[in-house]
mmCIF file of N, CA, C and O and ligand atoms in Angstrom:
data_model
loop_
_atom_site.group_PDB
_atom_site.id
_atom_site.type_symbol
_atom_site.label_atom_id
_atom_site.label_comp_id
_atom_site.label_asym_id
_atom_site.label_seq_id
_atom_site.Cartn_x
_atom_site.Cartn_y
_atom_site.Cartn_z
ATOM 1 N N MET A 1 96.532 109.220 86.989
ATOM 2 C CA MET A 1 96.129 108.816 88.044
ATOM 3 C C MET A 1 95.928 110.201 89.129
ATOM 4 O O MET A 1 96.722 110.836 89.251
ATOM 5 N N ASN A 2 94.743 110.182 89.952
ATOM 6 C CA ASN A 2 94.401 111.270 90.733
ATOM 7 C C ASN A 2 93.557 110.618 92.025
ATOM 8 O O ASN A 2 92.369 110.616 91.873
ATOM 9 N N THR A 3 94.399 109.983 92.869
ATOM 10 C CA THR A 3 93.879 109.511 94.261
ATOM 11 C C THR A 3 93.898 110.472 95.154
ATOM 12 O O THR A 3 93.199 109.950 96.355
ATOM 13 N N THR A 4 94.398 111.643 95.197
ATOM 14 C CA THR A 4 95.007 112.633 96.174
ATOM 15 C C THR A 4 93.547 112.729 97.106
ATOM 16 O O THR A 4 93.785 112.818 98.217
ATOM 17 N N LEU A 5 92.642 112.974 96.623
ATOM 18 C CA LEU A 5 91.602 113.696 96.974
ATOM 19 C C LEU A 5 90.531 112.579 97.291
ATOM 20 O O LEU A 5 89.359 112.521 97.977
ATOM 21 N N ALA A 6 90.690 111.456 96.964
ATOM 22 C CA ALA A 6 89.881 110.207 97.106
ATOM 23 C C ALA A 6 89.755 109.358 98.337
ATOM 24 O O ALA A 6 90.145 108.012 98.261
ATOM 25 N N ARG A 7 89.998 109.906 99.304
ATOM 26 C CA ARG A 7 90.185 109.218 100.717
ATOM 27 C C ARG A 7 88.935 108.994 101.043
ATOM 28 O O ARG A 7 88.310 109.712 101.278
ATOM 29 N N PRO A 8 88.766 107.846 101.775
ATOM 30 C CA PRO A 8 87.414 107.338 102.296
ATOM 31 C C PRO A 8 87.371 107.926 103.527
ATOM 32 O O PRO A 8 88.537 107.934 104.328
ATOM 33 N N ASP A 9 86.488 107.953 104.305
ATOM 34 C CA ASP A 9 86.374 108.369 105.557
ATOM 35 C C ASP A 9 86.711 107.154 106.375
ATOM 36 O O ASP A 9 86.720 106.314 105.787
ATOM 37 N N LEU A 10 87.184 107.714 107.888
ATOM 38 C CA LEU A 10 87.423 106.566 108.584
ATOM 39 C C LEU A 10 86.504 105.759 108.839
ATOM 40 O O LEU A 10 85.571 106.460 109.247
ATOM 41 N N THR A 11 86.512 104.527 109.283
ATOM 42 C CA THR A 11 85.378 103.619 109.611
ATOM 43 C C THR A 11 85.873 103.108 111.149
ATOM 44 O O THR A 11 87.071 103.248 111.319
ATOM 45 N N ALA A 12 84.891 102.469 111.458
ATOM 46 C CA ALA A 12 85.150 101.698 112.785
ATOM 47 C C ALA A 12 86.030 100.636 112.315
ATOM 48 O O ALA A 12 86.852 99.804 113.385
ATOM 49 N N ALA A 13 86.396 100.129 111.200
ATOM 50 C CA ALA A 13 87.227 99.158 110.615
ATOM 51 C C ALA A 13 88.479 99.503 110.734
ATOM 52 O O ALA A 13 89.523 98.734 110.546
ATOM 53 N N ASP A 14 88.740 101.129 110.439
ATOM 54 C CA ASP A 14 90.139 101.394 110.559
ATOM 55 C C ASP A 14 90.869 101.460 112.222
ATOM 56 O O ASP A 14 89.942 101.937 113.170
ATOM 57 N N ARG A 15 91.838 101.004 112.165
ATOM 58 C CA ARG A 15 92.586 100.606 113.548
ATOM 59 C C ARG A 15 94.058 101.927 113.522
ATOM 60 O O ARG A 15 94.495 101.837 112.830
ATOM 61 N N CYS A 16 94.182 102.063 115.004
ATOM 62 C CA CYS A 16 95.403 102.880 115.053
ATOM 63 C C CYS A 16 96.409 101.971 115.001
ATOM 64 O O CYS A 16 96.512 100.893 115.243
ATOM 65 N N ASP A 17 97.563 102.690 114.028
ATOM 66 C CA ASP A 17 98.846 101.730 113.679
ATOM 67 C C ASP A 17 99.358 101.495 114.798
ATOM 68 O O ASP A 17 100.474 100.780 114.848
ATOM 69 N N ARG A 18 99.433 102.091 116.141
ATOM 70 C CA ARG A 18 100.159 101.907 117.330
ATOM 71 C C ARG A 18 99.645 100.792 118.292
ATOM 72 O O ARG A 18 100.345 99.939 118.877
ATOM 73 N N CYS A 19 98.383 101.022 118.561
ATOM 74 C CA CYS A 19 97.707 100.203 119.833
ATOM 75 C C CYS A 19 96.662 99.606 119.266
ATOM 76 O O CYS A 19 96.350 98.715 119.907
ATOM 77 N N GLY A 20 96.037 99.621 117.998
ATOM 78 C CA GLY A 20 95.175 98.857 117.654
ATOM 79 C C GLY A 20 93.672 99.538 118.091
ATOM 80 O O GLY A 20 92.417 98.604 117.611
ATOM 81 N N ALA A 21 93.518 100.502 118.538
ATOM 82 C CA ALA A 21 92.035 101.055 118.879
ATOM 83 C C ALA A 21 91.617 101.462 117.656
ATOM 84 O O ALA A 21 92.172 101.624 116.644
ATOM 85 N N ALA A 22 90.306 101.917 117.864
ATOM 86 C CA ALA A 22 89.547 102.642 116.445
ATOM 87 C C ALA A 22 90.241 103.868 116.104
ATOM 88 O O ALA A 22 90.647 104.865 117.279
ATOM 89 N N ALA A 23 90.747 104.112 114.945
ATOM 90 C CA ALA A 23 91.261 105.117 114.497
ATOM 91 C C ALA A 23 90.339 106.223 114.576
ATOM 92 O O ALA A 23 89.396 106.237 113.898
ATOM 93 N N GLN A 24 90.919 107.558 114.763
ATOM 94 C CA GLN A 24 90.226 108.785 114.909
ATOM 95 C C GLN A 24 90.789 110.078 113.771
ATOM 96 O O GLN A 24 90.076 110.865 113.495
ATOM 97 N N VAL A 25 92.140 109.732 113.720
ATOM 98 C CA VAL A 25 92.384 110.567 113.090
ATOM 99 C C VAL A 25 93.433 109.814 112.074
ATOM 100 O O VAL A 25 93.928 109.111 112.149
ATOM 101 N N ARG A 26 93.736 110.644 110.723
ATOM 102 C CA ARG A 26 94.378 109.910 109.454
ATOM 103 C C ARG A 26 95.426 110.944 109.400
ATOM 104 O O ARG A 26 95.092 112.001 109.263
ATOM 105 N N ALA A 27 96.607 110.670 109.181
ATOM 106 C CA ALA A 27 97.738 111.550 108.937
ATOM 107 C C ALA A 27 98.379 111.214 107.357
ATOM 108 O O ALA A 27 98.600 110.047 107.679
ATOM 109 N N ILE A 28 98.121 112.058 106.613
ATOM 110 C CA ILE A 28 98.847 111.926 105.455
ATOM 111 C C ILE A 28 99.884 112.703 105.005
ATOM 112 O O ILE A 28 100.212 113.927 105.380
ATOM 113 N N LEU A 29 101.139 112.007 104.689
ATOM 114 C CA LEU A 29 102.507 112.594 104.995
ATOM 115 C C LEU A 29 102.401 113.194 103.340
ATOM 116 O O LEU A 29 102.055 112.482 102.472
ATOM 117 N N PRO A 30 103.369 114.049 103.419
ATOM 118 C CA PRO A 30 103.692 114.681 101.964
ATOM 119 C C PRO A 30 104.300 113.687 101.266
ATOM 120 O O PRO A 30 104.314 113.692 99.478
ATOM 121 N N SER A 31 105.062 112.355 101.334
ATOM 122 C CA SER A 31 105.429 111.409 100.792
ATOM 123 C C SER A 31 104.216 110.721 100.062
ATOM 124 O O SER A 31 104.417 109.860 99.447
ATOM 125 N N GLY A 32 103.017 110.835 100.568
ATOM 126 C CA GLY A 32 101.873 110.091 100.112
ATOM 127 C C GLY A 32 101.521 108.955 100.997
ATOM 128 O O GLY A 32 100.419 108.228 100.918
ATOM 129 N N GLY A 33 102.480 108.722 102.104
ATOM 130 C CA GLY A 33 101.834 107.737 102.911
ATOM 131 C C GLY A 33 100.984 107.989 103.984
ATOM 132 O O GLY A 33 100.678 109.263 103.918
ATOM 133 N N GLU A 34 100.198 107.221 104.634
ATOM 134 C CA GLU A 34 99.294 107.598 105.645
ATOM 135 C C GLU A 34 99.305 106.758 106.858
ATOM 136 O O GLU A 34 99.800 105.480 106.578
ATOM 137 N N LEU A 35 99.030 107.354 107.893
ATOM 138 C CA LEU A 35 98.986 106.822 109.206
ATOM 139 C C LEU A 35 97.616 106.773 110.039
ATOM 140 O O LEU A 35 97.168 107.727 109.987
ATOM 141 N N LEU A 36 97.356 105.758 110.707
ATOM 142 C CA LEU A 36 96.264 106.070 111.352
ATOM 143 C C LEU A 36 96.444 106.110 112.892
ATOM 144 O O LEU A 36 96.967 105.201 113.401
ATOM 145 N N PHE A 37 95.763 106.929 113.672
ATOM 146 C CA PHE A 37 95.947 107.211 115.128
ATOM 147 C C PHE A 37 94.707 107.078 115.832
ATOM 148 O O PHE A 37 93.718 107.739 115.363
ATOM 149 N N CYS A 38 94.703 106.720 117.127
ATOM 150 C CA CYS A 38 93.353 106.648 117.716
ATOM 151 C C CYS A 38 93.459 108.071 118.513
ATOM 152 O O CYS A 38 94.714 108.943 118.329
ATOM 153 N N GLY A 39 92.788 108.690 119.462
ATOM 154 C CA GLY A 39 92.955 109.986 119.800
ATOM 155 C C GLY A 39 93.906 110.099 120.637
ATOM 156 O O GLY A 39 94.691 111.159 120.803
ATOM 157 N N HIS A 40 94.384 109.223 121.281
ATOM 158 C CA HIS A 40 95.754 109.128 122.123
ATOM 159 C C HIS A 40 96.979 109.297 121.595
ATOM 160 O O HIS A 40 97.355 110.241 121.828
ATOM 161 N N HIS A 41 96.967 108.438 120.663
ATOM 162 C CA HIS A 41 98.223 108.611 119.765
ATOM 163 C C HIS A 41 98.268 109.551 118.748
ATOM 164 O O HIS A 41 99.382 109.897 118.620
ATOM 165 N N ALA A 42 97.104 110.334 118.371
ATOM 166 C CA ALA A 42 96.930 111.216 117.550
ATOM 167 C C ALA A 42 97.836 112.623 118.517
ATOM 168 O O ALA A 42 98.442 113.423 117.814
ATOM 169 N N ARG A 43 97.105 112.817 119.873
ATOM 170 C CA ARG A 43 97.642 113.599 120.555
ATOM 171 C C ARG A 43 99.299 113.514 120.693
ATOM 172 O O ARG A 43 100.290 114.581 120.890
ATOM 173 N N LEU A 44 99.737 112.228 121.054
ATOM 174 C CA LEU A 44 101.075 111.641 121.126
ATOM 175 C C LEU A 44 101.969 112.218 120.259
ATOM 176 O O LEU A 44 102.984 112.725 120.492
ATOM 177 N N HIS A 45 101.643 111.998 118.995
ATOM 178 C CA HIS A 45 102.262 112.426 117.742
ATOM 179 C C HIS A 45 102.001 113.539 117.132
ATOM 180 O O HIS A 45 102.892 113.620 116.009
ATOM 181 N N LYS A 46 101.404 114.348 117.838
ATOM 182 C CA LYS A 46 100.976 115.676 117.208
ATOM 183 C C LYS A 46 102.259 116.476 116.334
ATOM 184 O O LYS A 46 102.267 116.963 115.497
ATOM 185 N N GLU A 47 103.006 116.694 117.445
ATOM 186 C CA GLU A 47 104.116 117.700 117.259
ATOM 187 C C GLU A 47 104.867 117.082 116.075
ATOM 188 O O GLU A 47 105.379 117.867 115.284
ATOM 189 N N ARG A 48 105.274 115.838 116.364
ATOM 190 C CA ARG A 48 106.077 115.149 115.158
ATOM 191 C C ARG A 48 105.291 114.892 113.928
ATOM 192 O O ARG A 48 106.191 115.527 112.740
ATOM 193 N N LEU A 49 104.251 114.995 113.674
ATOM 194 C CA LEU A 49 103.417 114.955 112.557
ATOM 195 C C LEU A 49 103.491 116.418 112.028
ATOM 196 O O LEU A 49 103.630 116.298 110.602
ATOM 197 N N ARG A 50 103.601 117.582 112.855
ATOM 198 C CA ARG A 50 103.496 119.041 112.584
ATOM 199 C C ARG A 50 104.551 119.167 111.628
ATOM 200 O O ARG A 50 104.882 119.739 110.551
ATOM 201 N N GLU A 51 105.929 118.512 112.604
ATOM 202 C CA GLU A 51 107.106 118.690 111.759
ATOM 203 C C GLU A 51 107.491 118.116 110.297
ATOM 204 O O GLU A 51 108.225 118.434 109.469
ATOM 205 N N LEU A 52 106.466 116.735 110.154
ATOM 206 C CA LEU A 52 107.021 115.939 108.753
ATOM 207 C C LEU A 52 105.803 117.118 108.044
ATOM 208 O O LEU A 52 105.655 116.233 106.466
ATOM 209 N N ALA A 53 105.150 117.879 108.335
ATOM 210 C CA ALA A 53 103.967 118.676 107.351
ATOM 211 C C ALA A 53 102.997 117.656 106.931
ATOM 212 O O ALA A 53 102.512 117.475 105.759
ATOM 213 N N ALA A 54 102.533 116.934 107.961
ATOM 214 C CA ALA A 54 101.539 115.660 107.701
ATOM 215 C C ALA A 54 100.043 116.664 107.413
ATOM 216 O O ALA A 54 99.830 117.628 108.335
ATOM 217 N N ASP A 55 99.336 116.100 106.877
ATOM 218 C CA ASP A 55 97.987 116.728 106.837
ATOM 219 C C ASP A 55 97.063 115.791 107.660
ATOM 220 O O ASP A 55 96.981 114.567 106.989
ATOM 221 N N LEU A 56 96.410 116.419 108.762
ATOM 222 C CA LEU A 56 95.471 115.439 109.722
ATOM 223 C C LEU A 56 94.137 115.719 109.506
ATOM 224 O O LEU A 56 93.508 116.732 109.102
ATOM 225 N N GLN A 57 93.696 114.546 109.160
ATOM 226 C CA GLN A 57 92.204 114.661 108.763
ATOM 227 C C GLN A 57 91.516 113.537 110.307
ATOM 228 O O GLN A 57 91.906 112.870 110.488
ATOM 229 N N GLN A 58 90.597 114.552 110.767
ATOM 230 C CA GLN A 58 89.886 114.158 111.794
ATOM 231 C C GLN A 58 88.773 113.210 111.357
ATOM 232 O O GLN A 58 87.941 113.565 110.544
ATOM 233 N N GLY A 59 88.593 111.653 111.735
ATOM 234 C CA GLY A 59 87.516 111.017 111.660
ATOM 235 C C GLY A 59 86.122 111.345 112.537
ATOM 236 O O GLY A 59 86.363 112.064 113.412
ATOM 237 N N GLU A 60 85.331 110.462 112.411
ATOM 238 C CA GLU A 60 84.180 110.732 113.491
ATOM 239 C C GLU A 60 84.537 109.921 114.381
ATOM 240 O O GLU A 60 85.270 109.004 114.634
ATOM 241 N N ALA A 61 84.143 110.849 115.591
ATOM 242 C CA ALA A 61 84.579 110.140 116.903
ATOM 243 C C ALA A 61 83.694 109.101 117.493
ATOM 244 O O ALA A 61 82.910 108.879 117.014
HETATM 245 ZN ZN1 LIG B 1 96.613 104.106 119.466
#
């Protein structure tokens, strides 16, 4: 199984896990989990995500 790099781009159907707005950032955790954030929540959680060594992927605005 090799799904690590096969992540689809963020689309308008992807929603922020926190508020339900359109997702602009995907955070991939070292554990393999992933979180979606709107621009607002991406900024809000940026420090925490960095501590977790999450890989942040910017979607299209
Ligand atoms: Zn949000």
